[in-house]
Short mmCIF file of C-alpha atoms in Angstrom, two decimals:
data_model
loop_
_atom_site.label_atom_id
_atom_site.label_comp_id
_atom_site.label_asym_id
_atom_site.label_seq_id
_atom_site.Cartn_x
_atom_site.Cartn_y
_atom_site.Cartn_z
CA MET A 874 -18.62 -8.56 13.68
CA ILE A 875 -20.77 -7.47 10.74
CA ALA A 876 -22.29 -4.59 12.71
CA THR A 877 -18.85 -3.33 13.77
CA GLY A 878 -17.61 -3.49 10.19
CA LYS A 879 -20.64 -1.59 8.88
CA LYS A 880 -20.12 1.21 11.40
CA SER A 881 -16.49 1.55 10.34
CA ILE A 882 -17.52 1.70 6.70
CA TYR A 883 -20.24 4.26 7.45
CA TRP A 884 -17.84 6.63 9.26
CA THR A 885 -15.38 6.34 6.40
CA GLU A 886 -17.99 6.80 3.68
CA ILE A 887 -19.37 10.06 5.09
CA ASN A 888 -15.82 11.46 4.94
CA MET A 889 -15.07 10.36 1.36
CA ASN A 890 -16.81 13.14 -0.55
CA LEU A 891 -15.12 12.51 -3.90
CA LEU A 892 -16.27 8.90 -4.00
CA GLN A 893 -19.76 9.91 -2.87
CA GLU A 894 -20.00 12.26 -5.84
CA ILE A 895 -18.84 9.51 -8.22
CA LYS A 896 -21.26 7.05 -6.60
CA GLU A 897 -24.20 9.39 -7.19
CA SER A 898 -23.25 9.68 -10.86
CA PHE A 899 -22.78 5.92 -11.16
CA LEU A 900 -26.21 5.24 -9.64
CA LYS A 901 -27.81 7.34 -12.37
CA THR A 902 -25.82 6.14 -15.39
CA LYS A 903 -24.78 2.55 -14.47
CA PRO A 904 -21.64 2.72 -16.67
CA LEU A 905 -20.26 -0.58 -15.31
CA GLN A 906 -23.43 -2.61 -15.79
CA GLY A 907 -22.69 -6.30 -16.43
CA LEU A 908 -18.96 -6.06 -15.75
CA THR A 909 -17.09 -8.17 -13.21
CA ILE A 910 -14.24 -6.35 -11.45
CA GLY A 911 -11.58 -8.44 -9.72
CA MET A 912 -9.64 -6.61 -7.03
CA CYS A 913 -6.59 -7.13 -4.82
CA LEU A 914 -6.61 -4.14 -2.46
CA HIS A 915 -6.36 -3.88 1.31
CA VAL A 916 -9.71 -5.03 2.71
CA GLU A 917 -10.47 -2.18 5.09
CA PRO A 918 -13.17 0.52 5.33
CA LYS A 919 -11.85 2.88 2.65
CA THR A 920 -11.61 0.06 0.11
CA ALA A 921 -15.14 -0.98 1.06
CA VAL A 922 -16.36 2.49 0.05
CA LEU A 923 -14.61 2.10 -3.33
CA CYS A 924 -16.24 -1.31 -3.81
CA LYS A 925 -19.68 0.13 -2.99
CA THR A 926 -19.07 2.90 -5.52
CA LEU A 927 -18.23 0.41 -8.27
CA LYS A 928 -21.20 -1.74 -7.30
CA ALA A 929 -23.42 1.34 -7.59
CA GLY A 930 -22.21 1.59 -11.18
CA GLY A 931 -23.58 -1.88 -11.91
CA ALA A 932 -20.39 -3.92 -11.45
CA ASN A 933 -20.08 -7.33 -9.82
CA VAL A 934 -17.16 -6.80 -7.41
CA ILE A 935 -14.88 -9.63 -6.19
CA ILE A 936 -11.97 -8.80 -3.87
CA THR A 937 -9.11 -10.17 -1.82
CA GLY A 938 -6.60 -8.29 0.32
CA SER A 939 -2.85 -8.30 0.81
CA PRO A 940 -1.34 -10.61 3.47
CA GLY A 941 -1.82 -9.38 7.03
CA THR A 942 -3.89 -6.30 6.17
CA THR A 943 -7.47 -7.56 5.98
CA LYS A 944 -9.90 -6.21 8.57
CA ASP A 945 -12.07 -9.26 9.24
CA ASP A 946 -15.07 -7.26 10.48
CA VAL A 947 -15.00 -5.10 7.36
CA ALA A 948 -14.73 -8.20 5.15
CA ALA A 949 -17.79 -9.67 6.85
CA ALA A 950 -19.73 -6.44 6.36
CA MET A 951 -18.77 -6.25 2.68
CA ASP A 952 -19.79 -9.84 2.11
CA ASP A 953 -23.14 -9.08 3.75
CA GLU A 954 -23.68 -6.29 1.20
CA GLY A 955 -23.08 -8.53 -1.80
CA ILE A 956 -19.37 -7.87 -2.34
CA LYS A 957 -17.57 -11.22 -2.42
CA VAL A 958 -14.44 -11.22 -0.25
CA TYR A 959 -11.79 -13.94 -0.21
CA GLY A 960 -9.33 -14.12 2.66
CA GLN A 961 -8.82 -13.12 6.28
CA ARG A 962 -6.23 -11.29 8.34
CA SER A 963 -4.37 -14.44 9.39
CA ASP A 964 -3.66 -15.51 5.78
CA GLY A 965 -0.01 -15.98 4.82
CA ARG A 966 1.56 -15.86 1.38
CA GLU A 967 0.32 -19.31 0.32
CA GLU A 968 -3.28 -18.55 1.29
CA HIS A 969 -2.97 -15.17 -0.41
CA LEU A 970 -2.11 -16.81 -3.75
CA GLN A 971 -5.08 -19.15 -3.34
CA ASN A 972 -7.30 -16.13 -2.77
CA ILE A 973 -5.87 -14.47 -5.90
CA HIS A 974 -6.90 -17.44 -8.00
CA SER A 975 -10.32 -17.55 -6.35
CA VAL A 976 -10.87 -13.99 -7.57
CA LEU A 977 -9.56 -14.74 -11.07
CA LYS A 978 -11.84 -17.75 -11.47
CA HIS A 979 -14.75 -15.30 -11.65
CA HIS A 980 -13.34 -14.22 -15.07
CA PRO A 981 -13.22 -10.45 -14.39
CA GLN A 982 -13.19 -7.99 -17.28
CA ILE A 983 -11.27 -5.42 -15.20
CA LEU A 984 -8.50 -5.99 -12.66
CA MET A 985 -7.72 -3.50 -9.89
CA ASP A 986 -4.41 -4.45 -8.30
CA ASN A 987 -2.13 -3.58 -5.40
CA GLY A 988 1.39 -4.94 -5.79
CA ALA A 989 0.79 -6.64 -9.17
CA ASP A 990 -0.08 -10.05 -7.68
CA LEU A 991 -3.45 -10.22 -9.40
CA THR A 992 -2.27 -9.00 -12.79
CA ARG A 993 0.85 -11.17 -12.94
CA GLU A 994 -1.03 -14.33 -11.95
CA TYR A 995 -3.68 -13.56 -14.55
CA ILE A 996 -1.11 -13.19 -17.32
CA LYS A 997 0.62 -16.44 -16.29
CA TYR A 998 -2.38 -18.72 -15.97
CA TYR A 999 -5.49 -17.28 -17.63
CA ASN A 1000 -6.74 -16.50 -21.11
CA ALA A 1001 -6.95 -12.73 -21.46
CA GLU A 1002 -9.97 -12.93 -23.75
CA GLY A 1003 -12.61 -10.56 -22.43
CA LEU A 1004 -10.20 -8.58 -20.27
CA ILE A 1005 -10.65 -4.82 -20.84
CA GLY A 1006 -7.84 -3.43 -18.74
CA CYS A 1007 -6.24 -3.07 -15.31
CA THR A 1008 -5.23 -0.53 -12.71
CA GLU A 1009 -2.22 -0.74 -10.36
CA GLU A 1010 -2.06 1.19 -7.10
CA THR A 1011 1.51 0.93 -5.86
CA THR A 1012 5.16 1.75 -6.56
CA THR A 1013 6.09 -1.89 -5.98
CA GLY A 1014 3.47 -3.13 -8.43
CA ALA A 1015 4.47 -0.59 -11.06
CA ASN A 1016 8.12 -1.66 -10.78
CA LEU A 1017 7.20 -5.33 -11.18
CA LEU A 1018 4.95 -4.69 -14.16
CA ARG A 1019 7.46 -2.53 -15.99
CA GLU A 1020 10.61 -4.51 -15.25
CA ASP A 1021 9.81 -8.16 -14.55
CA SER A 1022 6.87 -8.56 -16.90
CA LYS A 1023 7.77 -6.18 -19.69
CA GLY A 1024 5.83 -6.63 -22.91
CA LYS A 1025 3.53 -9.39 -21.67
CA PHE A 1026 0.29 -7.44 -21.38
CA PRO A 1027 -2.42 -7.58 -24.03
CA VAL A 1028 -4.44 -4.78 -22.38
CA PRO A 1029 -3.83 -1.27 -20.99
CA ILE A 1030 -2.78 -0.97 -17.33
CA ILE A 1031 -3.29 2.44 -15.72
CA VAL A 1032 -0.70 2.95 -12.98
CA ILE A 1033 -2.42 5.03 -10.31
CA ASN A 1034 0.89 5.55 -8.53
CA ASP A 1035 2.16 7.56 -11.52
CA SER A 1036 -0.41 10.26 -10.88
CA PRO A 1037 1.17 13.40 -9.39
CA LEU A 1038 -1.95 13.67 -7.24
CA LYS A 1039 -1.38 10.30 -5.63
CA GLN A 1040 2.30 11.02 -5.12
CA ILE A 1041 1.61 14.31 -3.38
CA VAL A 1042 -1.54 13.55 -1.41
CA GLU A 1043 -1.56 9.81 -0.72
CA ASN A 1044 2.13 8.88 -0.83
CA GLU A 1045 3.76 11.86 0.84
CA HIS A 1046 1.08 12.99 3.25
CA GLY A 1047 -0.97 9.80 3.65
CA VAL A 1048 1.88 7.31 4.03
CA GLY A 1049 4.10 9.81 5.85
CA GLN A 1050 1.52 10.52 8.54
CA THR A 1051 0.31 6.97 9.06
CA ILE A 1052 3.71 5.26 9.18
CA VAL A 1053 4.68 7.58 12.02
CA GLN A 1054 1.31 6.99 13.70
CA GLY A 1055 1.78 3.24 13.27
CA PHE A 1056 5.19 3.38 14.93
CA MET A 1057 3.87 5.39 17.86
CA ARG A 1058 0.81 3.22 18.45
CA THR A 1059 2.64 -0.06 17.99
CA THR A 1060 5.61 0.72 20.23
CA ASN A 1061 4.34 3.46 22.57
CA LEU A 1062 7.81 4.99 22.24
CA ILE A 1063 8.82 8.63 21.97
CA VAL A 1064 9.66 10.08 18.53
CA PRO A 1065 11.55 13.25 19.50
CA THR A 1066 15.34 12.68 19.76
CA LYS A 1067 15.07 9.09 18.52
CA ARG A 1068 17.47 8.23 15.69
CA PHE A 1069 15.52 7.05 12.63
CA VAL A 1070 17.04 5.76 9.40
CA VAL A 1071 14.59 6.04 6.49
CA ILE A 1072 15.69 3.92 3.55
CA GLY A 1073 14.25 5.33 0.34
CA TYR A 1074 13.46 8.97 -0.45
CA GLY A 1075 10.77 8.60 -3.07
CA THR A 1076 7.41 10.22 -2.45
CA CYS A 1077 6.54 7.81 0.39
CA GLY A 1078 9.97 7.93 2.03
CA ARG A 1079 10.00 11.70 1.75
CA GLY A 1080 6.72 11.85 3.63
CA VAL A 1081 7.93 9.50 6.37
CA ALA A 1082 11.18 11.44 6.84
CA ARG A 1083 9.47 14.82 6.90
CA TYR A 1084 6.76 13.77 9.36
CA LEU A 1085 9.36 12.22 11.67
CA ARG A 1086 11.49 15.35 11.53
CA SER A 1087 8.48 17.57 12.25
CA LEU A 1088 8.00 15.64 15.52
CA GLY A 1089 11.60 16.14 16.60
CA ALA A 1090 13.21 12.91 15.45
CA GLN A 1091 16.84 12.77 14.30
CA VAL A 1092 16.41 11.54 10.72
CA THR A 1093 18.98 10.07 8.35
CA VAL A 1094 18.00 9.17 4.78
CA VAL A 1095 19.53 6.41 2.68
CA ASP A 1096 18.95 6.37 -1.09
CA GLN A 1097 21.11 4.98 -3.88
CA ASN A 1098 19.80 7.58 -6.29
CA PRO A 1099 22.03 10.67 -5.93
CA ILE A 1100 19.20 12.92 -7.15
CA ALA A 1101 16.94 11.73 -4.32
CA GLY A 1102 19.86 12.06 -1.92
CA LEU A 1103 20.47 15.61 -3.06
CA GLU A 1104 16.83 16.47 -2.54
CA ALA A 1105 16.96 15.08 1.00
CA ALA A 1106 20.13 17.07 1.72
CA LEU A 1107 18.52 20.27 0.43
CA ASP A 1108 15.53 19.50 2.65
CA GLY A 1109 17.96 19.68 5.58
CA ILE A 1110 18.07 15.95 6.26
CA ARG A 1111 21.27 14.00 6.86
CA VAL A 1112 22.12 11.60 3.99
CA ALA A 1113 24.38 8.56 4.39
CA ARG A 1114 25.12 5.07 3.11
CA LEU A 1115 23.21 2.33 4.91
CA GLU A 1116 26.50 0.79 6.08
CA ASP A 1117 27.39 4.03 7.86
CA THR A 1118 24.11 4.20 9.81
CA LEU A 1119 24.12 0.74 11.39
CA ALA A 1120 25.92 1.63 14.62
CA TYR A 1121 24.00 4.90 14.85
CA GLY A 1122 20.36 4.18 14.05
CA GLN A 1123 17.78 3.09 16.57
CA VAL A 1124 14.86 2.58 14.17
CA PHE A 1125 15.23 1.49 10.51
CA ILE A 1126 12.27 1.95 8.17
CA THR A 1127 12.37 0.59 4.61
CA VAL A 1128 10.36 2.54 2.01
CA THR A 1129 11.78 1.39 -1.33
CA GLY A 1130 9.41 -1.11 -2.93
CA ARG A 1131 12.46 -3.27 -3.67
CA PRO A 1132 13.56 -6.65 -2.24
CA ASN A 1133 16.56 -7.39 0.00
CA ILE A 1134 17.25 -3.90 1.28
CA ILE A 1135 18.17 -4.79 4.88
CA LYS A 1136 20.36 -7.90 4.60
CA LYS A 1137 22.34 -10.23 6.85
CA GLU A 1138 25.43 -8.02 6.79
CA HIS A 1139 23.37 -5.05 7.94
CA ILE A 1140 21.51 -6.85 10.71
CA ASP A 1141 24.79 -8.26 12.05
CA LYS A 1142 26.13 -4.75 12.67
CA MET A 1143 23.06 -3.18 14.28
CA ASN A 1144 23.04 -2.25 17.95
CA ASP A 1145 21.23 -4.18 20.63
CA GLY A 1146 17.56 -3.16 20.59
CA ALA A 1147 17.49 -1.96 16.98
CA ILE A 1148 13.94 -1.74 15.63
CA LEU A 1149 13.10 -2.81 12.06
CA ALA A 1150 9.94 -1.69 10.27
CA ASN A 1151 8.70 -1.63 6.70
CA ALA A 1152 6.48 0.81 4.85
CA GLY A 1153 6.76 -0.89 1.44
CA HIS A 1154 4.11 -3.14 -0.05
CA PHE A 1155 5.91 -6.44 0.62
CA SER A 1156 7.88 -7.61 3.67
CA TRP A 1157 10.68 -8.69 1.29
CA GLU A 1158 12.56 -5.44 1.95
CA ILE A 1159 13.91 -7.03 5.17
CA ASP A 1160 15.70 -10.40 5.21
CA LEU A 1161 13.20 -12.14 7.48
CA LYS A 1162 14.54 -15.61 6.70
CA TYR A 1163 17.92 -14.66 8.13
CA LEU A 1164 16.34 -13.21 11.27
CA GLU A 1165 14.32 -16.36 11.84
CA SER A 1166 17.13 -18.81 11.09
CA GLU A 1167 19.88 -17.08 13.05
CA ALA A 1168 17.97 -16.09 16.19
CA ASP A 1169 18.48 -18.22 19.30
CA THR A 1170 15.03 -17.27 20.51
CA ILE A 1171 12.03 -15.45 19.06
CA ASP A 1172 9.59 -13.86 21.50
CA ARG A 1173 6.34 -12.16 20.61
CA LEU A 1174 6.13 -9.19 22.94
CA SER A 1175 2.81 -7.94 21.55
CA PRO A 1176 0.64 -8.74 18.52
CA ASP A 1177 2.89 -6.45 16.45
CA ILE A 1178 6.33 -6.69 18.10
CA GLU A 1179 8.70 -9.66 17.83
CA GLN A 1180 12.05 -9.85 19.59
CA PHE A 1181 14.82 -11.82 17.87
CA THR A 1182 17.66 -12.62 20.25
CA MET A 1183 20.71 -13.32 18.11
CA LYS A 1184 23.51 -15.74 18.89
CA ASP A 1185 25.74 -12.91 20.15
CA GLY A 1186 23.07 -11.78 22.60
CA ARG A 1187 21.89 -8.71 20.65
CA ARG A 1188 18.15 -8.19 20.41
CA VAL A 1189 16.56 -7.07 17.13
CA MET A 1190 12.93 -5.95 17.23
CA LEU A 1191 10.66 -6.48 14.22
CA LEU A 1192 7.40 -4.60 13.88
CA THR A 1193 4.29 -6.09 12.24
CA LYS A 1194 6.15 -9.12 10.83
CA GLY A 1195 7.76 -6.79 8.30
CA GLU A 1196 4.42 -6.03 6.68
CA MET A 1197 3.21 -2.45 6.19
CA LEU A 1198 3.48 -0.63 9.48
CA ASN A 1199 0.52 1.64 8.81
CA LEU A 1200 -1.79 -1.38 8.49
CA ALA A 1201 -0.62 -3.06 11.71
CA GLN A 1202 -3.01 -5.01 13.88
CA GLU A 1203 -2.69 -2.57 16.77
CA GLY A 1204 -1.20 0.52 15.20
CA GLY A 1205 -2.69 1.02 11.79
CA GLY A 1206 -5.82 2.07 10.02
CA GLY A 1207 -4.07 2.69 6.72
CA ASN A 1208 -3.73 6.05 5.04
CA PRO A 1209 -6.03 8.88 6.19
CA VAL A 1210 -9.54 8.80 4.80
CA GLU A 1211 -9.23 12.00 2.76
CA THR A 1212 -6.01 10.93 1.05
CA MET A 1213 -7.52 7.59 0.08
CA ASP A 1214 -10.65 9.38 -1.10
CA LEU A 1215 -8.45 11.01 -3.72
CA GLY A 1216 -6.57 7.79 -4.52
CA PHE A 1217 -9.76 5.79 -4.93
CA ALA A 1218 -11.42 8.57 -6.91
CA LEU A 1219 -8.50 8.15 -9.32
CA GLN A 1220 -9.16 4.39 -9.32
CA ALA A 1221 -12.89 4.68 -10.01
CA SER A 1222 -12.35 7.36 -12.66
CA SER A 1223 -9.63 5.28 -14.33
CA VAL A 1224 -11.92 2.26 -14.46
CA LEU A 1225 -14.56 4.40 -16.16
CA TYR A 1226 -11.91 5.64 -18.61
CA LEU A 1227 -10.89 2.05 -19.40
CA VAL A 1228 -14.47 1.06 -20.08
CA LYS A 1229 -14.97 3.94 -22.49
CA GLN A 1230 -11.54 4.21 -24.12
CA HIS A 1231 -9.75 0.85 -23.86
CA ALA A 1232 -10.00 0.13 -27.59
CA GLN A 1233 -8.03 3.31 -28.37
CA MET A 1234 -5.40 2.88 -25.63
CA ALA A 1235 -1.91 1.39 -25.89
CA THR A 1236 -1.30 -1.88 -24.08
CA GLY A 1237 0.85 -2.23 -20.98
CA PRO A 1238 1.55 0.10 -18.02
CA GLN A 1239 0.83 3.78 -18.55
CA PRO A 1240 0.11 6.89 -16.46
CA VAL A 1241 -3.31 8.07 -15.33
CA PRO A 1242 -4.84 10.04 -18.22
CA HIS A 1243 -4.35 13.80 -17.90
CA GLU A 1244 -8.07 14.53 -18.05
CA VAL A 1245 -8.67 12.19 -15.10
CA ASN A 1246 -5.96 13.88 -13.03
CA ILE A 1247 -7.36 17.35 -13.77
CA LYS A 1248 -10.94 16.42 -12.92
CA VAL A 1249 -10.07 14.68 -9.64
CA ALA A 1250 -7.70 17.49 -8.60
CA SER A 1251 -10.38 20.12 -9.30
CA ASN A 1252 -12.98 18.20 -7.33
CA MET A 1253 -10.67 17.69 -4.34
CA LEU A 1254 -9.65 21.34 -4.33
CA LYS A 1255 -13.33 22.27 -4.11
CA GLN A 1256 -13.76 19.89 -1.17
CA LEU A 1257 -10.77 21.28 0.73
CA SER A 1258 -11.37 24.97 0.03
CA LEU A 1259 -13.30 26.87 2.66
CA PRO A 1260 -15.38 29.97 1.82
CA LEU A 1261 -13.81 33.25 2.95
#
């Protein structure tokens, strides 16, 4: 298992040129020497490269993943290289919270989070003395930090998702491509002509809708924000209320970062064979409790496909237990390496900025500093540009 994980990490690392450049600088300067960094990011090869980069800078790195996304062979390989990993792929929500606290008991000075679980638990239960600052990767986490936990942070939190670079490269093109790949690999179904309903037209939903359309799918977008809806319409995509798509759609993909998007009243009106999938950070976008409680039978057709036969005989198919489709057991390797190279270059650069500038920064959630965005964008443009 360790050998397999190391090979996966190696292949990924040689294709993450931005992080390699940062790693070389970190090896020389050791700017993170003596710091403990606590992380909650998907434990997979690209994250392993980020962890190795931070370790090269002198940091002690402790990490756990999000439920259902950990690659066990990668975790074993990371642990073998001195990066402490808590958790495994089979962990549910309860085990995930235990893993979060296992990370926090190492008293990290910096938190790097994905969905705000780590940061919110820290604020609830731990003394913030010694904490320098945090980063947050996702839309979901940014929403939770700004809305549910407003004003409770004694340190700066750099929201990586606010970076226009992440929104363009990782969200639109990374998530868009891999959600479609995840659907195809998981189901082995055709995309052209199939009727997809994409719920949410933010940067991630926009990518999913556009990639589906480029492959010949019939795409309908649902978004409560009329500005997002207008953008989708101007992009040539049909826009409708969710209620008006239920008898039409064949595949429903949630991409909102919000809870309770597909509810009982929606599931009850879907056609036999409707497929439900989620691209958001948490499975809470789909009412899984209703599916489980109201189904006469639940059959696992593959590691990533469950069939819920409802009391009226209709079958509803759920992909990857409602967790992120692009990190499925069979269908997902996460976002493409190059897009995550940019996202994690933003992470590593933001950590360095926190170390140097935290005393002068405001507390609470805030965007990636402009100088970090400019530097990472310039470096990626150099990597992607070919000589004439």
